[in-house]
XYZ file of C-alpha atoms in Angstrom:
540
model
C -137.236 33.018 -34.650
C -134.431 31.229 -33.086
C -132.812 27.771 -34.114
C -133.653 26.497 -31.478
C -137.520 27.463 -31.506
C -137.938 26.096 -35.278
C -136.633 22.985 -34.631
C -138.875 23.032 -31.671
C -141.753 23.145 -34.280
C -140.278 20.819 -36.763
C -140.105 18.257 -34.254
C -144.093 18.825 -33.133
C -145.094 18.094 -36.617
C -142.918 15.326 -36.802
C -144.521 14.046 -33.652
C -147.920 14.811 -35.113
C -147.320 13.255 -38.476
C -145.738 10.230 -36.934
C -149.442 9.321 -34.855
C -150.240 6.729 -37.091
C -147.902 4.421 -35.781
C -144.751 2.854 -36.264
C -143.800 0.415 -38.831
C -142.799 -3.670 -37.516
C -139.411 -5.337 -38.106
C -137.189 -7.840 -36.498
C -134.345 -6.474 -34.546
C -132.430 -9.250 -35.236
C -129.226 -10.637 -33.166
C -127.830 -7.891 -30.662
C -123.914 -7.504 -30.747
C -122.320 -5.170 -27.767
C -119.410 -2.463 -28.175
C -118.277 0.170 -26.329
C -117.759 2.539 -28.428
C -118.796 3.625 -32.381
C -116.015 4.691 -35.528
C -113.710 7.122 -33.991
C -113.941 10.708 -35.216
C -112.237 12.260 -37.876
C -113.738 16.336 -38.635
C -114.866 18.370 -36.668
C -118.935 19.886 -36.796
C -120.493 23.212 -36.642
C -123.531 21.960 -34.391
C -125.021 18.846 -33.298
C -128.171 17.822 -31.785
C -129.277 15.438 -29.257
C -131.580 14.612 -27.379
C -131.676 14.031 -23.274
C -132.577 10.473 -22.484
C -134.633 11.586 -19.475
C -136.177 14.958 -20.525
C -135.178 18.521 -18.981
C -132.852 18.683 -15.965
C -134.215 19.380 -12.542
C -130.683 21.080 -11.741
C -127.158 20.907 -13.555
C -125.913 21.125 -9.903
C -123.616 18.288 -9.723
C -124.772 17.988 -5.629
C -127.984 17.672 -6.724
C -128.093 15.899 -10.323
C -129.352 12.070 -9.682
C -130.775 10.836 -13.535
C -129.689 10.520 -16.593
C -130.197 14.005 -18.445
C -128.237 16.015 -15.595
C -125.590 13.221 -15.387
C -125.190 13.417 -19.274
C -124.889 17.210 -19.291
C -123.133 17.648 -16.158
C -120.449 15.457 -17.088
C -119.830 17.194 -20.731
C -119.074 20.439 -18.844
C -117.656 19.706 -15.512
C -114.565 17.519 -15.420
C -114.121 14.805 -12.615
C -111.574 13.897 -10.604
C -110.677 10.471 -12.410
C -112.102 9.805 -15.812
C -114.632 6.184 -16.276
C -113.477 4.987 -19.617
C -115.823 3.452 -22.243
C -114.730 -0.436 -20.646
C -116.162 0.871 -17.238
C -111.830 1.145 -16.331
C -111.016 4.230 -14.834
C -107.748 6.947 -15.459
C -106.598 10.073 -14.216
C -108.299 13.227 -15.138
C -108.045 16.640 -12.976
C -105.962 13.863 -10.839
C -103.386 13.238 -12.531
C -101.914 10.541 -10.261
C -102.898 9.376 -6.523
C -101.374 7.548 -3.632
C -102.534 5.900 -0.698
C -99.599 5.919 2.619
C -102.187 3.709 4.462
C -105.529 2.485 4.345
C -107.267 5.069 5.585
C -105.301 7.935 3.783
C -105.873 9.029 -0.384
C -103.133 12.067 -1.480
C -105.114 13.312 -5.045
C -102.416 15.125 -7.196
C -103.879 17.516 -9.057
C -102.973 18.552 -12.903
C -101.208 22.178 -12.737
C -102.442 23.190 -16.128
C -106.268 23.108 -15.774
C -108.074 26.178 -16.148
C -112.114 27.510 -15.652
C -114.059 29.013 -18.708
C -113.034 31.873 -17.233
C -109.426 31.735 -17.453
C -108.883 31.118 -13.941
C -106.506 28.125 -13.158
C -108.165 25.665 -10.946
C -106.182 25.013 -7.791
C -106.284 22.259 -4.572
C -109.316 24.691 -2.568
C -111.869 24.118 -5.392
C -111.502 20.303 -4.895
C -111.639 20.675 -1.311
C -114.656 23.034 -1.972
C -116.527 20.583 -4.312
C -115.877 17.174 -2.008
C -117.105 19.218 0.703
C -120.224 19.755 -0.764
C -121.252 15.961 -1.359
C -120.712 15.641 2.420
C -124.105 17.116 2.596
C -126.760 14.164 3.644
C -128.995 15.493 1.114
C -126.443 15.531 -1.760
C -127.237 12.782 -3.853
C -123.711 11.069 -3.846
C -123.484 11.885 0.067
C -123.521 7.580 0.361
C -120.045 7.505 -1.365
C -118.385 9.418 1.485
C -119.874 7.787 4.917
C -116.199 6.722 5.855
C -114.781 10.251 4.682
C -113.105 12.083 7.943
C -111.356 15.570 6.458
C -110.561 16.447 2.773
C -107.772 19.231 3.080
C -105.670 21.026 0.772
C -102.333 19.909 1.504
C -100.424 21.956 -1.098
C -101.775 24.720 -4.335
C -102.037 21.114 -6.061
C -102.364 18.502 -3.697
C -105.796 17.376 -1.513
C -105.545 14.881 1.238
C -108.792 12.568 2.105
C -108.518 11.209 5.252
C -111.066 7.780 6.432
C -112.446 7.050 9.393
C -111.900 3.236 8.222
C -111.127 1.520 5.087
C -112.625 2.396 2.066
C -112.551 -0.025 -1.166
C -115.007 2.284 -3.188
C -114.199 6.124 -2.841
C -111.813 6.203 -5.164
C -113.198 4.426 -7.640
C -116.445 6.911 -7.272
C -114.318 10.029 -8.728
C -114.859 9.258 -11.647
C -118.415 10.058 -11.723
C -120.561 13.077 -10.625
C -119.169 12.295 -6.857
C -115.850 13.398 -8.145
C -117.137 16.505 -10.108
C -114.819 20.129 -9.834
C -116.330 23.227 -10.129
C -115.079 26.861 -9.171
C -115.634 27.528 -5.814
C -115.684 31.090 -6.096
C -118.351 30.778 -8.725
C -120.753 28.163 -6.907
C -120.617 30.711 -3.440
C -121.581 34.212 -5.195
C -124.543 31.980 -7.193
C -125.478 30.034 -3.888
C -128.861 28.384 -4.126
C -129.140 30.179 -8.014
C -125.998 27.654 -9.131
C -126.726 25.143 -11.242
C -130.180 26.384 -12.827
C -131.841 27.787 -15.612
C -130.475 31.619 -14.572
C -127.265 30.650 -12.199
C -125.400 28.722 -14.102
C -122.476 26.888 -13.892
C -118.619 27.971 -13.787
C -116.335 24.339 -14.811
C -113.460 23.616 -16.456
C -114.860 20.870 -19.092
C -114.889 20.435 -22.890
C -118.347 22.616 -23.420
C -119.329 25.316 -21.627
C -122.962 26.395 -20.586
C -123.988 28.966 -23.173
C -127.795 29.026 -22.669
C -130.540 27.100 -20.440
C -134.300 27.542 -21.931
C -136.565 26.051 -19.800
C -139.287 23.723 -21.566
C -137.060 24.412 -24.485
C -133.307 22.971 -24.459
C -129.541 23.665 -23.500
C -127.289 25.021 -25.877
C -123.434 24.210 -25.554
C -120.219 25.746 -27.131
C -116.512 24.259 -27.511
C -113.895 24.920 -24.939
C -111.275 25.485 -27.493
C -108.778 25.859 -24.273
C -109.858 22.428 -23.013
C -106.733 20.760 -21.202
C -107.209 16.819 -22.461
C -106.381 17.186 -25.891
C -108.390 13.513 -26.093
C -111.626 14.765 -25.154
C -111.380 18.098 -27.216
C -114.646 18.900 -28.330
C -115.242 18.140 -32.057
C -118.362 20.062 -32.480
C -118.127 23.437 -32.227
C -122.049 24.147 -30.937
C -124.407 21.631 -29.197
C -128.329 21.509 -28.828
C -129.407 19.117 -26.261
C -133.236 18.859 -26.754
C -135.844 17.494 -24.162
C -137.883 15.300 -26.433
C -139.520 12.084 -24.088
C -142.346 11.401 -26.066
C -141.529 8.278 -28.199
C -143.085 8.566 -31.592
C -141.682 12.561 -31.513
C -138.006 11.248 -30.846
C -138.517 8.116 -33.141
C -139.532 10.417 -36.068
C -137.062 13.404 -35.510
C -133.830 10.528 -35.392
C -135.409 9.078 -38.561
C -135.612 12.163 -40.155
C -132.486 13.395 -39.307
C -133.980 16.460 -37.193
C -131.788 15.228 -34.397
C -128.289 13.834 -35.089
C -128.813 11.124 -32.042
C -129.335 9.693 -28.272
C -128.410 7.290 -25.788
C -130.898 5.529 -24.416
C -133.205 4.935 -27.238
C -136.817 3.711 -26.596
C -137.317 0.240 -27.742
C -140.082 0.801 -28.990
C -138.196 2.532 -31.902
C -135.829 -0.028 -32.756
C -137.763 -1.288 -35.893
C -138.181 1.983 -37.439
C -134.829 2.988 -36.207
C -132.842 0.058 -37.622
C -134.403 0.095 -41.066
C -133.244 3.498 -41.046
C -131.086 4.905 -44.300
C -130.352 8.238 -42.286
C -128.615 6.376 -39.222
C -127.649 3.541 -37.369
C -128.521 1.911 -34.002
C -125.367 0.483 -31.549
C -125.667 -1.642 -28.571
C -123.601 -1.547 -25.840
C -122.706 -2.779 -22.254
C -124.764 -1.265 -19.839
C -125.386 -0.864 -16.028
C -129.075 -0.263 -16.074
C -131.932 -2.398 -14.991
C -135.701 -2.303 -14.954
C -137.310 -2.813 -11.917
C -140.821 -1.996 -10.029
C -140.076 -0.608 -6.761
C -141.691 0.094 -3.528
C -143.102 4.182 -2.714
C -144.127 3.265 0.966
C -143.137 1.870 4.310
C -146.694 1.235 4.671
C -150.020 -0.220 2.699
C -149.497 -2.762 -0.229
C -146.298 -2.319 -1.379
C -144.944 -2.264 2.288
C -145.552 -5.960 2.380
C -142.709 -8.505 1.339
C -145.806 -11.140 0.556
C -146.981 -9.001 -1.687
C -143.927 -7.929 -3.986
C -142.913 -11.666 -4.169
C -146.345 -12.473 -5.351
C -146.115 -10.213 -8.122
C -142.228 -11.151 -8.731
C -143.890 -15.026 -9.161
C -146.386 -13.593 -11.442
C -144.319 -11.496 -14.097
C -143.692 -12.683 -17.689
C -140.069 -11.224 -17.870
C -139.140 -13.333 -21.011
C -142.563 -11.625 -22.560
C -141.110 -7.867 -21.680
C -137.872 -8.909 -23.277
C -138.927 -10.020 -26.278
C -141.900 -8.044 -27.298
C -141.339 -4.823 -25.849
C -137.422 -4.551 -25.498
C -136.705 -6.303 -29.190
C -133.109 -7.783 -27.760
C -131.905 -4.790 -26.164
C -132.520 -6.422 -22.638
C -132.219 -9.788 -20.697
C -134.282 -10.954 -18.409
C -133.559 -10.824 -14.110
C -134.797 -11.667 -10.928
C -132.473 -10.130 -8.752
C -132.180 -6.128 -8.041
C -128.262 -6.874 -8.541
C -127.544 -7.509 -12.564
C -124.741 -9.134 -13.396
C -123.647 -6.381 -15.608
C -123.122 -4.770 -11.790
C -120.539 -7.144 -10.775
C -117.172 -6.662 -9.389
C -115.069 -7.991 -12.674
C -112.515 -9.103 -9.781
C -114.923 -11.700 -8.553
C -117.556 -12.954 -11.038
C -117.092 -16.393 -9.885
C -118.705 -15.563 -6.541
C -121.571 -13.476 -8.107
C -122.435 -16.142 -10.501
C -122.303 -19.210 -7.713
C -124.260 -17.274 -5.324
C -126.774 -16.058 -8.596
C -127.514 -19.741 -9.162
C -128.189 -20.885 -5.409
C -130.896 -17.994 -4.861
C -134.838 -19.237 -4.356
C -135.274 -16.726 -7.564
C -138.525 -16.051 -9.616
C -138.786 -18.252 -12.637
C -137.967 -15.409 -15.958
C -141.474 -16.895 -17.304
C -143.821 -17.791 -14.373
C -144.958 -21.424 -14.029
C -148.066 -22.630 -12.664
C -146.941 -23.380 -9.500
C -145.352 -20.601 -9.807
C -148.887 -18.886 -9.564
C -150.163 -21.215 -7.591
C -147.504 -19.653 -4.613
C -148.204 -16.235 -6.013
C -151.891 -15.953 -5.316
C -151.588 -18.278 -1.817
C -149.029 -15.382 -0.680
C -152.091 -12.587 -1.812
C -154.693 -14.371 -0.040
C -153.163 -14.039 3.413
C -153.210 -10.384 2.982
C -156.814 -9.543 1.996
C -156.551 -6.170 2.930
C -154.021 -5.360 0.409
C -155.805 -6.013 -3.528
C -154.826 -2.486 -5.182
C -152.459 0.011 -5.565
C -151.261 2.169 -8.061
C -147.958 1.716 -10.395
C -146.244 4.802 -11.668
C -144.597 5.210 -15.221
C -142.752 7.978 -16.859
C -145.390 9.312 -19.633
C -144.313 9.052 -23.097
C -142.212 6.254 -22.203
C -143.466 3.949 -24.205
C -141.213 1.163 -23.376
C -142.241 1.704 -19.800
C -145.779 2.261 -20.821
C -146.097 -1.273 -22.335
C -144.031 -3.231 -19.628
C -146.425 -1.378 -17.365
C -149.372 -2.817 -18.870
C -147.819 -6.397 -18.633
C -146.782 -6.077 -14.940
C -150.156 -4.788 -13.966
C -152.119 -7.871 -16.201
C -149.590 -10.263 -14.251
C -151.116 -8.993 -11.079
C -154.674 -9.087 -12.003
C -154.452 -13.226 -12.851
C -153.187 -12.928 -8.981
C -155.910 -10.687 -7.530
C -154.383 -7.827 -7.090
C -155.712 -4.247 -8.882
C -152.928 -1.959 -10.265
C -154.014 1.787 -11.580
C -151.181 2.943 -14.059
C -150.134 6.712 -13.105
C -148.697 8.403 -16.512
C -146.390 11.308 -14.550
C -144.833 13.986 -16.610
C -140.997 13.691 -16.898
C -140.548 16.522 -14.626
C -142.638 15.084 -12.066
C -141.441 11.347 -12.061
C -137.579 12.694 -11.891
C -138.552 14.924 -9.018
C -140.281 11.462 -7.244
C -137.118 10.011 -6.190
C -135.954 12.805 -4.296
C -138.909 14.633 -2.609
C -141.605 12.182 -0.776
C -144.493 14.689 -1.800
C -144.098 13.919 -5.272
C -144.317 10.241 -3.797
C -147.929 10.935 -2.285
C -150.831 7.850 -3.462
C -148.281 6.227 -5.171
C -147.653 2.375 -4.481
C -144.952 1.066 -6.687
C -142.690 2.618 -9.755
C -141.688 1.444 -12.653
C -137.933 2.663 -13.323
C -134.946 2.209 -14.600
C -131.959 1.964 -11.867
C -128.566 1.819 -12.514
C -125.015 1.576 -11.346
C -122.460 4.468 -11.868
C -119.357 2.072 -11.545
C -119.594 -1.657 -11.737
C -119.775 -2.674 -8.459
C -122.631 -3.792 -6.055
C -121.617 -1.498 -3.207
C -122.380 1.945 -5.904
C -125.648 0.949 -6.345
C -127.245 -1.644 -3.174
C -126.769 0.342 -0.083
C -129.412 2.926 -1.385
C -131.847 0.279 -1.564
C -131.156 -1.750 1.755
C -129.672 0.366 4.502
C -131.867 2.157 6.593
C -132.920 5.724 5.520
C -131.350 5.335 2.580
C -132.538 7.708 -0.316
C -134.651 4.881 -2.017
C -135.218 2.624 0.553
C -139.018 3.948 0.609
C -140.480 0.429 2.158
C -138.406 1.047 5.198
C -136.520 -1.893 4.851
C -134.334 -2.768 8.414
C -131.750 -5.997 8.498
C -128.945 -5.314 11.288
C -127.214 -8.231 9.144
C -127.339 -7.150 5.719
C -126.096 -3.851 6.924
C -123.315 -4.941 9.231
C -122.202 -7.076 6.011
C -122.334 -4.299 3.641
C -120.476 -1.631 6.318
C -117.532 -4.418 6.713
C -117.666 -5.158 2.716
C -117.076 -1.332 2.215
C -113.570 -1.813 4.285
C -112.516 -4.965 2.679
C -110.297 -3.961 -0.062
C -109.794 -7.886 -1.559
C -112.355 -8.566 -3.860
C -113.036 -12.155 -3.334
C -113.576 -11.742 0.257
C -116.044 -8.172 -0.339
C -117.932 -10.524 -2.705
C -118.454 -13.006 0.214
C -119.519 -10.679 2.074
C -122.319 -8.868 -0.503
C -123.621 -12.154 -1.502
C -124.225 -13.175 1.903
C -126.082 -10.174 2.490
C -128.125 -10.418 -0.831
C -129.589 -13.959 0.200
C -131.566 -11.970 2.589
C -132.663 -8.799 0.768
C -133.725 -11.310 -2.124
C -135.876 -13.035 0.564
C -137.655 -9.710 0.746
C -138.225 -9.072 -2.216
C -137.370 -5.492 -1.947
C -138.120 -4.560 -5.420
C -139.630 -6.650 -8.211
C -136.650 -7.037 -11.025
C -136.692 -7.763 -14.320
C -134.952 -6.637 -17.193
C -130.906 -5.762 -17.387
C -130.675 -3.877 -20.369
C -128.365 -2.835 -22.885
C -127.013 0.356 -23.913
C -128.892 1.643 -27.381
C -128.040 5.114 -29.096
C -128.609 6.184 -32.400
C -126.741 8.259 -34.712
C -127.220 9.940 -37.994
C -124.546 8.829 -40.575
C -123.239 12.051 -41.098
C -121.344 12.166 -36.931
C -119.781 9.199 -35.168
C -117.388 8.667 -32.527
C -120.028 8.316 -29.617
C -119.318 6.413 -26.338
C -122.001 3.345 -26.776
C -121.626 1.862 -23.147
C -123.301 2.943 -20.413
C -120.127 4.787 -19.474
C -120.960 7.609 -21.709
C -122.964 8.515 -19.080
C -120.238 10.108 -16.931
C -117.997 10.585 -19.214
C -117.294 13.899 -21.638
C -119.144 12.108 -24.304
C -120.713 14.617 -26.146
C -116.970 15.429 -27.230
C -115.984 12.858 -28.404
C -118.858 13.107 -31.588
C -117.647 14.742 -34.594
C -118.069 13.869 -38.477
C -116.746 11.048 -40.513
């Protein structure tokens, strides 16, 4: 039996003993850093767990959630590197200029080699851009203004812009930016990036094994070029665990050495823990209920503001997230910012018509006058990841909310597999009305994450939502490159997406991982999520 099967088991009968329930406590005040105790051994394995369960892809193209992100970004470099403050620094780039506004020269590092040995060279970066010019790659958004990425020397790539572009660059250092051989990625063609195609990179871990329903096994690059991000642990087991009272036990236990993105729902049991310790950090991520259709009841603006009026936000914080979120009414958190321009975010924040956090009575009142001109549209159905509990529970409140309003909600548990493959293919999206889902921001900026909710086709603009306005403002805020004016611009725009109510906000959350005593050293914001991470962890 392998390792990796009998921890498989131990985990199930941690899962099974742990049915009972989980004991109460108070969280207590929440304080944010960025990253744990630095390092100081190395490890002969670690274990963690994927935040989002097993991987549709490790395709870089094609990753678009957590777990790929996560695992992706431990293997594959990037062009620039996102640093645990959300700053960014040069990576396979080692430096970058820009002769005019519509030109980027990346130089590229000359001593960066592929598992294989090979070095890396200016024709796989041309070769891995290239790719997210695809309109179905998941990062294809970032490079609209892109006109011709050419190799203009063995180390040297030229982008060239059909106008302006404030955000490209700062996009490299996420999955946008990702290198992999090209050689590799063309002999494995639709095979690379899966289960039996693999992966060919030049990061701190390579791919060692894939088991599907089972885990991912990593081992050290002891050749890695960033002598920073050197991998402490020689062998890594990244689990799929989702359900919460499974992962809750097997942290406490010590079965798994840690996580990002810890269910709340554990925090009690988790910070009363002797074996480990919880850390909060800054985070990018939201919770939201969004829109499936351009058509039926969550098609109609009336209807999401209703159920925007109705929420108890300030109840989902408190009992269900345990100070590890905020409440929000708007789609854009403020963790999602520019940090160049708060001061316009925050004035335009305060003059929006928003949703009260806790709903009033006239509050309700408005909610269920805005129902009753649509009689046609009383019930829908809301999906939820299952064995989220944290979703689970804020699903229940959402969908009580819209029963004092008159409107029927049918909660939709979908397997992990299933509500990751939702967002991307529209027949996973069939009899579905609204989700309930965490979005996020790569970078921290409005213009990473808002197009792909409010231009037209965009990939999760499912209502169909259409404002020549809002998307002439956001095309011209791309181009502006001074940060006062681009916020101007966005916040102009967002008073009339908020008027729509194109998705129902409410939490901003925090960033919460766990680890067992015995490893620390993790990334604990948000930017560990497109970042080499995993390498980073090593004993105390």
């Amino acid at each position: 039996m392998t390792g990796l099967r009998r921890l498989l088991l131990v985990l199930v009968a941690l899962a099974l003993a742990g049915c009972t329930g989980l004991p109460r406590a108070e969280l207590g005040s929440t304080v944010l850093r960025d990253t744990s105790d630095k390092a100081t051994g190395p490890l002969d394995s670690l274990v963690w767990d994927l935040p989002a369960g097993e991987p549709t892809t490790l395709d870089y193209q094609q990753a678009g959630d957590s777990s790929p992100y996560l695992v992706v970004s431990n293997l594959c470099d990037s062009l620039l590197r996102l640093n645990p403050d959300f700053s960014t620094s040069p990576a396979l780039a080692r430096s970058w200029d820009q002769p005019d506004r519509r030109t980027l020269v990346l130089h590229l590092r000359d001593d960066v080699r592929f598992w294989d040995g090979t070095a890396l060279t200016s024709a796989d970066v041309v070769y891995s851009l290239k790719r997210q010019l695809d309109p179905n790659a998941i990062a294809s958004s970032f490079f609209v203004n892109v006109k011709s990425i050419e190799a203009t020397g063995t180390h040297t790539v030229t982008v060239r812009f059909t106008r302006p572009d404030e955000l490209f660059l700062k996009e490299l250092a996420t999955t946008a930016g990702t290198v992999v051989q090209a050689r590799y990625a063309r002999q494995a063609g639709k095979k690379f990036g899966t289960a039996t195609g693999g992966l060919m990179c030049s990061g701190p871990f390579e791919l060692e094994k894939w088991t599907s329903g089972a885990g991912i096994e990593l081992k050290a690059n002891p050749h890695y070029w960033d002598s920073r991000y050197r991998a402490h642990a020689r062998k890594v087991t990244l689990l799929f665990v989702t359900d919460t009272t499974a992962l809750t036990q097997a942290l406490a236990s010590g079965a798994i050495d840690g996580a990002y993105d810890v269910p709340n729902s554990a925090l009690p049991t988790l910070k009363g823990s002797v074996a480990g310790q919880l850390y909060f950090g800054p985070s990018l991520k939201s919770v939201q209920v969004a829109p499936l259709q351009n058509k039926g009841i969550s098609a109609e603006p009336d209807i999401r503001r209703a159920l925007s009026l109705a929420v108890d936000r300030t109840q989902i914080a408190d009992t269900i997230y345990r100070g590890a979120a905020s409440p929000s009414t708007t789609v854009l958190p403020a963790t999602g910012w520019d940090p160049e321009a708060t001061g316009v975010y925050r004035k335009a924040a305060a003059d929006l018509p928003l949703a009260h956090a806790s709903p009033t009575a006239a509050d309700l009142r408005k909610a269920r006058a805005l129902v009753a001109g649509h009689p046609g549209l009383r019930s829908g159905t809301l999906a939820v990841a299952a064995g989220n509990q944290d979703q689970v529970n804020a699903a229940a409140v959402f969908q009580q909310a819209a029963r004092s309003i008159g409107i029927t909600l049918t909660i939709r548990q979908l397997p992990a597999l299933q509500f990751s493959s939702m967002f991307y293919d529209p027949t996973y999206r069939r009899g579905l009305d609204f989700v309930l889902t965490e979005a996020f921001l790569d970078i921290p900026d409005p213009l990473d994450w808002i197009p792909n909710l409010v231009m037209p086709d965009a990939l999760f603009n499912w209502a169909g939502f259409d404002d020549p306005k809002v998307t002439s403002a956001l095309t011209e805020a791309q181009q502006t490159l001074d940060p006062h004016k681009r916020a101007l611009l966005i916040t102009g725009a967002q008073r009339r997406w908020e008027a729509k109510t194109l998705a129902v906000p409410l939490l901003s959350l925090h960033q919460v991982t766990y680890m067992n005593k015995r490893v620390t050293g993790a990334t604990t914001s948000f930017a560990q999520t497109f970042s080499p991470s995993l390498a980073l962890i090593g004993s105390r």
